[in-house]
Coordinates of C-alpha atoms in Angstrom, one line a residue:
M1 CA 137.8 -33.6 81.2
S2 CA 135.9 -30.7 79.8
S3 CA 132.2 -30.3 80.6
P4 CA 129.5 -30.1 77.8
V5 CA 129.2 -26.4 78.5
E6 CA 132.9 -25.8 78.0
L7 CA 132.9 -27.9 74.8
S8 CA 129.9 -26.1 73.5
T9 CA 131.5 -22.7 74.1
R10 CA 134.7 -23.8 72.4
M11 CA 132.8 -24.9 69.3
A12 CA 130.9 -21.6 69.3
A13 CA 134.3 -19.8 69.4
L14 CA 135.4 -21.8 66.3
A15 CA 132.3 -20.7 64.3
T16 CA 134.1 -18.6 61.8
W17 CA 134.1 -18.6 58.0
R18 CA 137.8 -19.6 57.9
S19 CA 137.3 -22.7 60.0
F20 CA 134.2 -23.6 58.2
T21 CA 135.8 -23.3 54.8
T22 CA 138.8 -25.3 55.8
A23 CA 136.7 -28.1 57.2
A24 CA 134.4 -27.9 54.1
V25 CA 137.4 -28.6 51.8
A26 CA 138.4 -31.6 53.9
Q27 CA 134.8 -32.8 54.0
L28 CA 134.3 -32.5 50.2
A29 CA 137.6 -34.2 49.4
A30 CA 136.9 -37.1 51.8
L31 CA 133.3 -37.4 50.6
S32 CA 134.4 -37.6 47.0
F33 CA 137.0 -40.3 47.8
V34 CA 134.6 -42.4 50.0
R35 CA 131.6 -42.2 47.8
R36 CA 133.4 -42.9 44.6
G37 CA 135.6 -45.6 46.1
S38 CA 132.7 -47.4 47.8
A39 CA 130.5 -47.1 44.7
L40 CA 133.4 -48.6 42.6
I41 CA 133.9 -51.5 45.0
L42 CA 130.5 -52.1 46.4
G43 CA 128.4 -50.9 43.5
K44 CA 126.0 -48.1 43.2
A45 CA 123.0 -50.4 43.5
V46 CA 123.7 -51.5 47.1
P47 CA 123.7 -49.5 50.4
Q48 CA 127.0 -48.0 51.3
F49 CA 126.7 -49.4 54.9
A50 CA 129.0 -47.6 57.4
Y51 CA 130.6 -45.7 54.5
A52 CA 127.3 -43.8 53.8
P53 CA 127.7 -40.1 54.5
S54 CA 126.5 -38.8 57.8
T55 CA 123.8 -36.9 56.0
M56 CA 122.4 -40.0 54.3
L57 CA 120.0 -42.1 56.3
T58 CA 120.1 -45.8 55.9
F59 CA 118.5 -47.0 59.2
G60 CA 120.4 -50.2 59.6
Y61 CA 121.7 -53.1 57.6
S62 CA 122.1 -56.8 58.3
A63 CA 125.2 -59.1 58.2
D64 CA 123.6 -61.0 55.3
Q65 CA 123.4 -57.8 53.3
V66 CA 127.0 -56.9 54.0
F67 CA 128.5 -60.3 53.3
S68 CA 126.4 -60.9 50.2
V69 CA 128.5 -58.0 48.8
L70 CA 131.8 -58.6 50.5
N71 CA 132.0 -62.2 49.3
T72 CA 132.0 -60.9 45.7
V73 CA 134.8 -58.2 46.0
G74 CA 137.8 -60.4 46.6
G75 CA 141.0 -59.7 48.6
F76 CA 142.0 -56.6 46.7
G77 CA 138.5 -55.1 47.0
K78 CA 138.5 -55.7 50.8
L79 CA 141.9 -53.9 51.0
C80 CA 140.4 -51.0 49.2
L81 CA 137.5 -50.9 51.5
L82 CA 139.8 -50.8 54.5
I83 CA 141.5 -47.7 53.0
I84 CA 138.2 -46.1 52.3
G85 CA 137.2 -46.9 56.0
V86 CA 140.2 -44.9 57.2
V87 CA 139.4 -41.9 55.1
N88 CA 135.8 -42.2 56.3
F89 CA 137.0 -41.2 59.8
I90 CA 138.1 -37.9 58.3
L91 CA 134.7 -37.4 56.5
I92 CA 132.8 -38.1 59.8
A93 CA 134.8 -35.6 61.8
A94 CA 134.7 -32.9 59.2
T95 CA 130.9 -33.3 58.7
A96 CA 130.3 -33.1 62.4
F97 CA 132.5 -30.0 62.7
N98 CA 130.7 -28.2 59.9
L99 CA 127.2 -29.1 61.2
S100 CA 128.2 -27.9 64.6
I101 CA 129.5 -24.6 63.2
L102 CA 126.2 -24.1 61.3
T103 CA 124.2 -24.8 64.4
S104 CA 126.4 -22.4 66.5
V105 CA 126.0 -19.6 63.9
G106 CA 122.3 -20.0 63.8
L107 CA 121.9 -20.1 67.6
Q108 CA 124.2 -17.0 68.1
S109 CA 122.4 -15.0 65.4
S110 CA 119.0 -15.8 66.9
G111 CA 119.9 -15.0 70.5
F112 CA 120.2 -18.5 71.8
A113 CA 124.0 -18.5 72.5
K114 CA 123.7 -19.1 76.3
S115 CA 123.6 -22.4 78.2
P116 CA 121.9 -24.8 78.1
V117 CA 120.4 -24.1 74.6
N118 CA 123.8 -23.6 73.0
Q119 CA 124.8 -27.1 73.9
I120 CA 122.7 -28.3 70.9
N121 CA 125.7 -27.6 68.8
L122 CA 127.3 -30.8 70.3
L123 CA 124.5 -32.9 68.8
P124 CA 126.4 -33.5 65.5
F125 CA 129.3 -34.9 67.5
A126 CA 127.0 -37.3 69.3
A127 CA 126.0 -38.7 65.9
A128 CA 129.6 -38.7 64.8
A129 CA 130.7 -40.7 67.9
L130 CA 128.2 -43.4 66.9
H131 CA 129.3 -43.3 63.3
V132 CA 133.0 -43.6 64.3
L133 CA 132.2 -46.7 66.4
E134 CA 130.1 -48.1 63.6
N135 CA 132.8 -47.5 61.1
A136 CA 135.4 -49.1 63.3
L137 CA 133.3 -52.2 63.8
F138 CA 132.6 -52.4 60.1
I139 CA 136.4 -52.3 59.4
L140 CA 137.0 -55.0 61.9
S141 CA 134.2 -57.1 60.4
I142 CA 136.0 -56.9 57.0
V143 CA 139.2 -58.0 58.6
S144 CA 137.8 -60.8 60.7
S145 CA 134.7 -61.7 58.6
S146 CA 132.7 -61.6 61.9
R147 CA 129.0 -61.5 61.3
A148 CA 128.5 -60.6 65.0
L149 CA 130.5 -57.4 64.5
T150 CA 128.7 -56.6 61.3
S151 CA 125.3 -57.0 63.0
L152 CA 126.4 -54.7 65.8
A153 CA 127.6 -52.1 63.3
G154 CA 124.2 -52.3 61.5
T155 CA 122.4 -51.8 64.8
L156 CA 124.6 -48.8 65.7
S157 CA 123.8 -47.3 62.3
I158 CA 120.1 -47.0 63.4
F159 CA 121.0 -44.9 66.4
R160 CA 123.6 -43.0 64.3
D161 CA 120.9 -42.1 61.8
L162 CA 118.4 -41.0 64.6
A163 CA 121.0 -38.7 66.1
G164 CA 122.1 -37.5 62.7
L165 CA 118.5 -36.7 61.7
A166 CA 118.0 -34.7 64.9
A167 CA 121.3 -32.7 64.1
L168 CA 120.1 -32.0 60.6
I169 CA 116.7 -30.8 61.8
V170 CA 118.5 -28.4 64.1
V171 CA 120.7 -27.1 61.3
F172 CA 117.7 -26.7 59.0
V173 CA 115.9 -24.6 61.6
S174 CA 118.9 -22.5 62.8
V175 CA 120.5 -21.6 59.5
P176 CA 117.3 -19.8 58.2
L177 CA 117.3 -17.9 61.4
F178 CA 120.9 -16.8 60.8
L179 CA 120.1 -15.8 57.2
A180 CA 117.1 -13.8 58.3
H181 CA 119.3 -12.0 60.9
W182 CA 122.1 -11.5 58.4
S183 CA 119.8 -10.0 55.8
K184 CA 118.5 -7.5 58.4
S185 CA 122.1 -6.5 59.3
I186 CA 122.9 -5.3 55.8
G187 CA 122.3 -1.6 55.1
R188 CA 120.9 -0.1 51.9
D189 CA 124.5 0.5 50.7
G190 CA 125.0 -3.3 50.8
R191 CA 127.6 -3.2 53.6
Q192 CA 127.2 -5.4 56.6
R193 CA 126.8 -3.5 59.8
V194 CA 127.2 -6.2 62.4
Q195 CA 129.4 -9.2 62.8
I196 CA 128.1 -12.4 61.3
V197 CA 129.3 -14.4 64.3
K198 CA 129.6 -13.2 67.8
K199 CA 131.5 -14.9 70.6
A200 CA 129.3 -16.9 73.0
E201 CA 129.0 -15.3 76.4

């Protein structure tokens, strides 16, 4: 099994515009499907529960909240929610990947590319792991109508939001550092004189 240092270094090596763009396309496509689908089935006026984007903070939900909605959607609606739940796994992974890349770029540009600081780029994956588990429990609760599983998913969403909030704060701090470094690297003729992303040492 790879150590956190090795995983962090691998993510830093993947911090390129090409990989970011590819993941961003997947993220936007999955986000559109999940948000539109869940809003259509669950309604825009209610929380999206486990299907809320990783960048949206809900800080928990109860079994009563979930089943007050699920009991009104019918069998076809629940089937649609299961499909949305599967696509949500793609959204979770793509979002974590992109947040990790943005964090890696910011850390490398500001001179914090060495261990242990560079391991901060794994924080989005910690939030994603919690979201994956929450999403799986939510899907199981739809299938089994288990209030216990739904309550557990709602509790996990609190920890997912806390980890996600920490990841977002890191991105909001690191990206401006990258932009400041990048702006300094451009000469008067407008050509960039240094690489945007450097490989982590």
